[in-house]
Coordinates of C-alpha atoms and ligand atoms in Angstrom, one line a residue:
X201 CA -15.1 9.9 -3.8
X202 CA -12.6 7.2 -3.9
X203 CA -9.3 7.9 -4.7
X204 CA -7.8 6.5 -7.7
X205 CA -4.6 4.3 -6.9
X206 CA -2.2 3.1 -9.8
X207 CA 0.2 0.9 -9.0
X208 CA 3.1 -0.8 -11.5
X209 CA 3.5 -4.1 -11.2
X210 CA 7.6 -4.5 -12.3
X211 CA 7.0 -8.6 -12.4
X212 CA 10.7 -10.2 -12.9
X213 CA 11.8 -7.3 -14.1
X214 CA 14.5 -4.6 -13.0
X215 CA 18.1 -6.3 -10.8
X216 CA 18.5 -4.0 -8.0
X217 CA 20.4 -1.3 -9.8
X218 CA 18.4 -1.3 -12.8
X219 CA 15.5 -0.5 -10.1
X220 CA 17.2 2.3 -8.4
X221 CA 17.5 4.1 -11.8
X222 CA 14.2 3.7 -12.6
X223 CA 13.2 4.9 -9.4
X224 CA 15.2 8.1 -9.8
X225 CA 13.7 8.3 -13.8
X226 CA 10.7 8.2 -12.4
X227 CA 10.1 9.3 -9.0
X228 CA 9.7 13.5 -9.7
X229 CA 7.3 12.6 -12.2
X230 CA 4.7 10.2 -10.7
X231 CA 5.2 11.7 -7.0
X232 CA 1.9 13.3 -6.5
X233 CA -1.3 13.7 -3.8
X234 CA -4.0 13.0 -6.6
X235 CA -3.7 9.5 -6.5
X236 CA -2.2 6.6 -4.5
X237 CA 0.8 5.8 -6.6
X238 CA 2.7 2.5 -5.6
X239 CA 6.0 0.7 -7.2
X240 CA 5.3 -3.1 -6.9
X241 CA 8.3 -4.7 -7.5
X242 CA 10.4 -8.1 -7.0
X243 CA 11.8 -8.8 -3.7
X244 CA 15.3 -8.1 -3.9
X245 CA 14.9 -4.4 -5.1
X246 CA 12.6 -3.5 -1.9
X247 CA 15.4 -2.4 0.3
X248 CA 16.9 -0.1 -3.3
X249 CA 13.5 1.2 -4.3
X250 CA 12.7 1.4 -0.4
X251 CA 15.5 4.1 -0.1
X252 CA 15.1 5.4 -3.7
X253 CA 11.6 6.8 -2.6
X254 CA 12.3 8.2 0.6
X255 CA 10.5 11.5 0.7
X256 CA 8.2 10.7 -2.0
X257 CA 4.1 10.0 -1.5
X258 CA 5.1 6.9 -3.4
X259 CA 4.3 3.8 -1.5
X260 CA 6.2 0.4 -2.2
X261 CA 4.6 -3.2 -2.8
X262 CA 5.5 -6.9 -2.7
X263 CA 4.4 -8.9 -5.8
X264 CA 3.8 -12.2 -3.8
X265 CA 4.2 -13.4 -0.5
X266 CA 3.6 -16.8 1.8
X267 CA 0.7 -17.1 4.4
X268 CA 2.8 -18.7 7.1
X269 CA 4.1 -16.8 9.7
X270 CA 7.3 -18.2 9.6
X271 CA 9.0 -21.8 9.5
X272 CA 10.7 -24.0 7.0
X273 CA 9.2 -23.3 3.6
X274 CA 13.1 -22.4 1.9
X275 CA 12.7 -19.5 -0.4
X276 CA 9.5 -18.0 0.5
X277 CA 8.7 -14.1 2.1
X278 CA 6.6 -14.0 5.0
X279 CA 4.3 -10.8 5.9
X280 CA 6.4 -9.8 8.8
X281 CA 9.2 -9.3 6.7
X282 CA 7.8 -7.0 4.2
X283 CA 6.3 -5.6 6.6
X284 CA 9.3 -4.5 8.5
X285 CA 11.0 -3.7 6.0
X286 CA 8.4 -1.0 5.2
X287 CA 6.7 -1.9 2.4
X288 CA 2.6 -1.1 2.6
X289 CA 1.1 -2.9 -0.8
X290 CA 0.9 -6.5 -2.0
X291 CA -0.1 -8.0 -4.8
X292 CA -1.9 -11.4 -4.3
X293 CA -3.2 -14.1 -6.7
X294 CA -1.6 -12.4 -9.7
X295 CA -2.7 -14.6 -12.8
X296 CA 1.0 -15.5 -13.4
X297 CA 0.8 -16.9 -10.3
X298 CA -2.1 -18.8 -10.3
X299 CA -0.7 -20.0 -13.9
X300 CA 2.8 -20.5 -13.1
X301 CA 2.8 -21.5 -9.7
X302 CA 0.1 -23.3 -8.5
X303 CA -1.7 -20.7 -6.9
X304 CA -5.4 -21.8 -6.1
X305 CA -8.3 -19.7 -4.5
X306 CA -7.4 -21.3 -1.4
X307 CA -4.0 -20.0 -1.1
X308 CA -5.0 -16.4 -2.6
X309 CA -7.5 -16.6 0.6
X310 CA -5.1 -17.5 3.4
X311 CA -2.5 -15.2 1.8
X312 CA -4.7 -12.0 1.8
X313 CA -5.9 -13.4 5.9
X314 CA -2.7 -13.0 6.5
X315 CA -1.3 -9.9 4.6
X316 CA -3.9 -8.1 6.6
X317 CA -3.3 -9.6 10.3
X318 CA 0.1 -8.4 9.2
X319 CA -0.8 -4.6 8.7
X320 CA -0.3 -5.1 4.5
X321 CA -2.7 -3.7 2.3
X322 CA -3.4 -6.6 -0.3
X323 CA -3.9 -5.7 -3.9
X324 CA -6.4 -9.4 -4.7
X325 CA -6.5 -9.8 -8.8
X326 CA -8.5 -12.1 -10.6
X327 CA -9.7 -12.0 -14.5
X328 CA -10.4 -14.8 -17.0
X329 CA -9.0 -16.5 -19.9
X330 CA -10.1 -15.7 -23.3
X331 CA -11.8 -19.5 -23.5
X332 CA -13.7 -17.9 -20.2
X333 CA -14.7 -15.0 -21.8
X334 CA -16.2 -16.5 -24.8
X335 CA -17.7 -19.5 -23.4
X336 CA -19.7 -16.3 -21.5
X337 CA -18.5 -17.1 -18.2
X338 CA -16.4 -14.3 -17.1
X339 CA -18.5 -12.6 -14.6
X340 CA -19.6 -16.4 -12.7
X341 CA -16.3 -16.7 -12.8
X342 CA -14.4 -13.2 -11.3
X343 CA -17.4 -13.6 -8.7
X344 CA -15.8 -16.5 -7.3
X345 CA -12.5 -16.0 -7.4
X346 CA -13.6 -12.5 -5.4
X347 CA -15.8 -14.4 -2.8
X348 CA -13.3 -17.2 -2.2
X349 CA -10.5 -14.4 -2.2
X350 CA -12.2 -12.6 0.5
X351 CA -13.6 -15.5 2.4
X352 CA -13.5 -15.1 6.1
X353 CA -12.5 -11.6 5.9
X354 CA -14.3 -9.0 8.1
X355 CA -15.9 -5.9 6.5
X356 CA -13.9 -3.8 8.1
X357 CA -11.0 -5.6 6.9
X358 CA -12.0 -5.8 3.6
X359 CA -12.3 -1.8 3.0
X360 CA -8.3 -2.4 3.2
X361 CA -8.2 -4.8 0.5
X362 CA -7.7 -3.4 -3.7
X363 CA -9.2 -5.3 -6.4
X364 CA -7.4 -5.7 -9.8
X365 CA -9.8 -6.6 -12.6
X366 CA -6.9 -8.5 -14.9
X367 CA -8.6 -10.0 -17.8
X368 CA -5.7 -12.7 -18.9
X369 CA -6.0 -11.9 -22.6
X370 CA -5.6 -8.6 -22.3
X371 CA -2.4 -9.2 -20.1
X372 CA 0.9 -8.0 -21.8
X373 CA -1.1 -8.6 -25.5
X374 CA -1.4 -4.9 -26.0
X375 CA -5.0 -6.1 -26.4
X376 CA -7.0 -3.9 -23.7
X377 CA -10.2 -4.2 -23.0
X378 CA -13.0 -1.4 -24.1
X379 CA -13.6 0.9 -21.4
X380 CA -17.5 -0.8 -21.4
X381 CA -15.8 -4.5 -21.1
X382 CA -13.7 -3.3 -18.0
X383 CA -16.7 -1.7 -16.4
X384 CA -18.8 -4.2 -17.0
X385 CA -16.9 -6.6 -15.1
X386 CA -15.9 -4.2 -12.6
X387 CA -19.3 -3.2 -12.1
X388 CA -19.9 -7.0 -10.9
X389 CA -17.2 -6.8 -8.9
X390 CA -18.9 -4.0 -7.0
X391 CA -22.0 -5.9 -7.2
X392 CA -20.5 -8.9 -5.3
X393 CA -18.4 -7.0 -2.7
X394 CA -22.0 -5.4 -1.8
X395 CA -23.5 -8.7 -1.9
X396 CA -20.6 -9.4 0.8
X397 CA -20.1 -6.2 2.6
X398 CA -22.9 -4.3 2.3
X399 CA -23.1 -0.7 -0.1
X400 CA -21.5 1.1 2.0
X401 CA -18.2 -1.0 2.0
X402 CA -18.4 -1.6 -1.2
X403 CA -18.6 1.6 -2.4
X404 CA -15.4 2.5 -0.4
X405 CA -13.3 -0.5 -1.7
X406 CA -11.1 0.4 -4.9
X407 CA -11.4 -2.0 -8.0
X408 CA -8.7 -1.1 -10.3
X409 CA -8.3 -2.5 -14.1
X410 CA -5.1 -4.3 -15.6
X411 CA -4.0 -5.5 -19.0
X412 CA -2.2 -3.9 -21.2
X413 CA -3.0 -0.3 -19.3
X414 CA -1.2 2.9 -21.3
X415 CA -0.5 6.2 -21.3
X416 CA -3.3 6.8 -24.2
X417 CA -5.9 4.6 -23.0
X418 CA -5.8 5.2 -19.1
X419 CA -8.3 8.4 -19.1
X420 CA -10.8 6.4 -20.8
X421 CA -10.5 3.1 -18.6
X422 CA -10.3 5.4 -15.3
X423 CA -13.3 7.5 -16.5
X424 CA -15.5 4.6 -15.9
X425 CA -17.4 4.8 -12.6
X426 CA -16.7 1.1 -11.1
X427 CA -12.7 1.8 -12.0
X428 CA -10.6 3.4 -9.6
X429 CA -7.4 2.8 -10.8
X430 CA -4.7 0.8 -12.9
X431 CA -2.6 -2.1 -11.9
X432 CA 0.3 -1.5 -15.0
X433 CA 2.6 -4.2 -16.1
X434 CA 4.9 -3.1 -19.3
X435 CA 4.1 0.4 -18.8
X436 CA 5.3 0.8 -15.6
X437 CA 8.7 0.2 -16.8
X438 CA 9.1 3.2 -18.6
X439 CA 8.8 7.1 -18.2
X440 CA 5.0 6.9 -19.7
X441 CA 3.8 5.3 -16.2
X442 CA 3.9 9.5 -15.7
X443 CA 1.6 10.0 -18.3
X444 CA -0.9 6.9 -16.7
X445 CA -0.5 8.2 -13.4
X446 CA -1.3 11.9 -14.9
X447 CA -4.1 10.9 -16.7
X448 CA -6.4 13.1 -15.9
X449 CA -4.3 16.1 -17.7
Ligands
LIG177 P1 0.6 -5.3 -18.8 O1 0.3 -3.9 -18.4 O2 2.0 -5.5 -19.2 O3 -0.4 -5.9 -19.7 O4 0.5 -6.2 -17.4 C1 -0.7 -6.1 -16.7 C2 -0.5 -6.8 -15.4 O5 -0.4 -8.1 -15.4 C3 -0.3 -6.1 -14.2 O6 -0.3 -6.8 -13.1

C-alpha cells in the first residue's frame, strides 16, 4: 500500500510572516501519520516555516532549485542549501516553470540528478495544455516529459522520486479533471515508470494529481487506484488544505 502524500504548493505566495501564521493556522490540523503531508513554499519562508513546524510530522519543500553545485549563477538555490537547511521535498519542472522560465526537459532532468545526489526527495510534475489534450496527445506527451525527467536515474533512485500529474488547464481554473481523466493519465504514468523500472518499482513510486485540487473533490480524485496523493495550489493557502489532507473522513 502506498501511502498517500499531499503536499501544498504556496507558489509566490505568503512573505515570511504571512507564512508563519499560516503555519500556526494550519499546523494542528493537517499534522497527522496517515499521510505524508508537506508545506512547499518559496525560499525565503523556509527558515520561518522550518521553525514553525518543529514537532510536527509535517515535512517542508523547495518549489525550485538549480542543478549546479555551486558557482556564479546570481540568484539561484543550490541542493546543498536546502538541504542543510533541512528541507526534505522539491518540487521540479512545475508548469509555471517550464512556462515562465524556460524550463526544458533537459534542465527538469539534471535538476531531479541532482536533488537526489543531494539527499532531496524531488516531487517531478508534468501535464499538458488544453491544445494537447484535444489534439489527443496528452498521454505521448506526459510519457515524455516522465522518461526525459527521469533519464539517467537508477531504479533505486527513482522509488525516491513523486510524480505530480498537473494538467495545465486544470491549473488554478477551478476546472478539475474527472476522477476517470486523472486516472487515466496517471494510470500511463504507472505504465511508463514500469516500462522504465520494472512493476515492482513502479508500483512503489507515488503519482499524485494537481489542478485545482479541493476539499470536496479530493476523496474522489484520491480514490482512484493510480493516485496517491495531491499536489494543492490555491487550496493550500487556506484552512481547507485540513479538509484535503483529511479526505478520507
Ligand atoms: P491549484 O490547486 O491552485 O489549481 O494549483 C495546482 C498547482 O499548480 C499545484 O502545483
Amino acid at each position: 500500500m502506498r501511502k498517500k502524500i499531499i503536499a501544498g504548493n504556496w507558489k509566490m505566495n505568503q512573505t515570511p510572516k504571512q507564512a508563519k501564521e499560516l503555519c500556526t493556522l494550519l499546523k494542528d490540523k493537517v499534522n497527522t501519520k496517515e499521510a505524508d503531508v508537506v508545506f512547499c513554499v518559496p525560499f525565503v519562508d523556509l527558515y520561518p516555516v522550518l521553525e514553525a513546524l518543529q514537532g510536527t510530522d509535517i515535512a517542508v519543500g523547495a518549489e525550485n532549485m538549480y542543478f549546479a553545485e555551486s558557482g556564479a549563477y546570481t540568484g539561484e538555490i543550490s541542493a546543498a542549501m536546502l538541504k542543510e537547511m533541512g528541507v526534505k521535498y522539491v518540487i521540479i519542472g512545475h508548469s509555471e516553470r517550464r512556462e515562465y522560465f524556460g524550463e526544458t526537459d533537459e534542465t527538469v532532468n539534471q535538476k531531479v540528478k541532482k536533488a537526489l545526489e543531494s539527499g532531496l526527495l524531488p516531487i517531478l510534475c508534468c501535464g499538458e495544455t488544453l491544445a494537447q489534450r484535444e489534439t489527443g496527445i496528452t498521454i505521448e506527451w506526459v510519457r515524455i516529459q516522465i522518461k526525459c525527467g527521469l533519464f539517467g536515474i537508477s531504479a533505486e533512485d527513482a522509488k525516491k522520486v513523486t510524480i505530480a500529474y498537473e494538467p495545465i488547464w486544470a491549473i488554478g481554473t477551478g476546472k478539475t479533471a474527472t476522477s476517470a481523466q486523472a486516472q487515466e493519465v496517471c494510470a500511463a504514468i504507472r505504465q511508463v515508470l514500469t516500462e522504465l523500472y520494472g512493476k515492482d518499482v513502479a508500483e512503489e513510486m507515488r503519482i499524485q494529481y494537481g489542478g485545482s485540487v479541493n476539499g470536496k473533490n479530493a476523496a474522489e480524485l484520491f480514490a482512484m487506484p493510480d493516485i496517491d496523493g495531491g499536489l494543492v495550489g490555491g487550496a493550500s493557502l487556506k484552512e481547507e488544505f485540513a479538509d484535503i489532507v483529511h479526505y478520507n473522513k
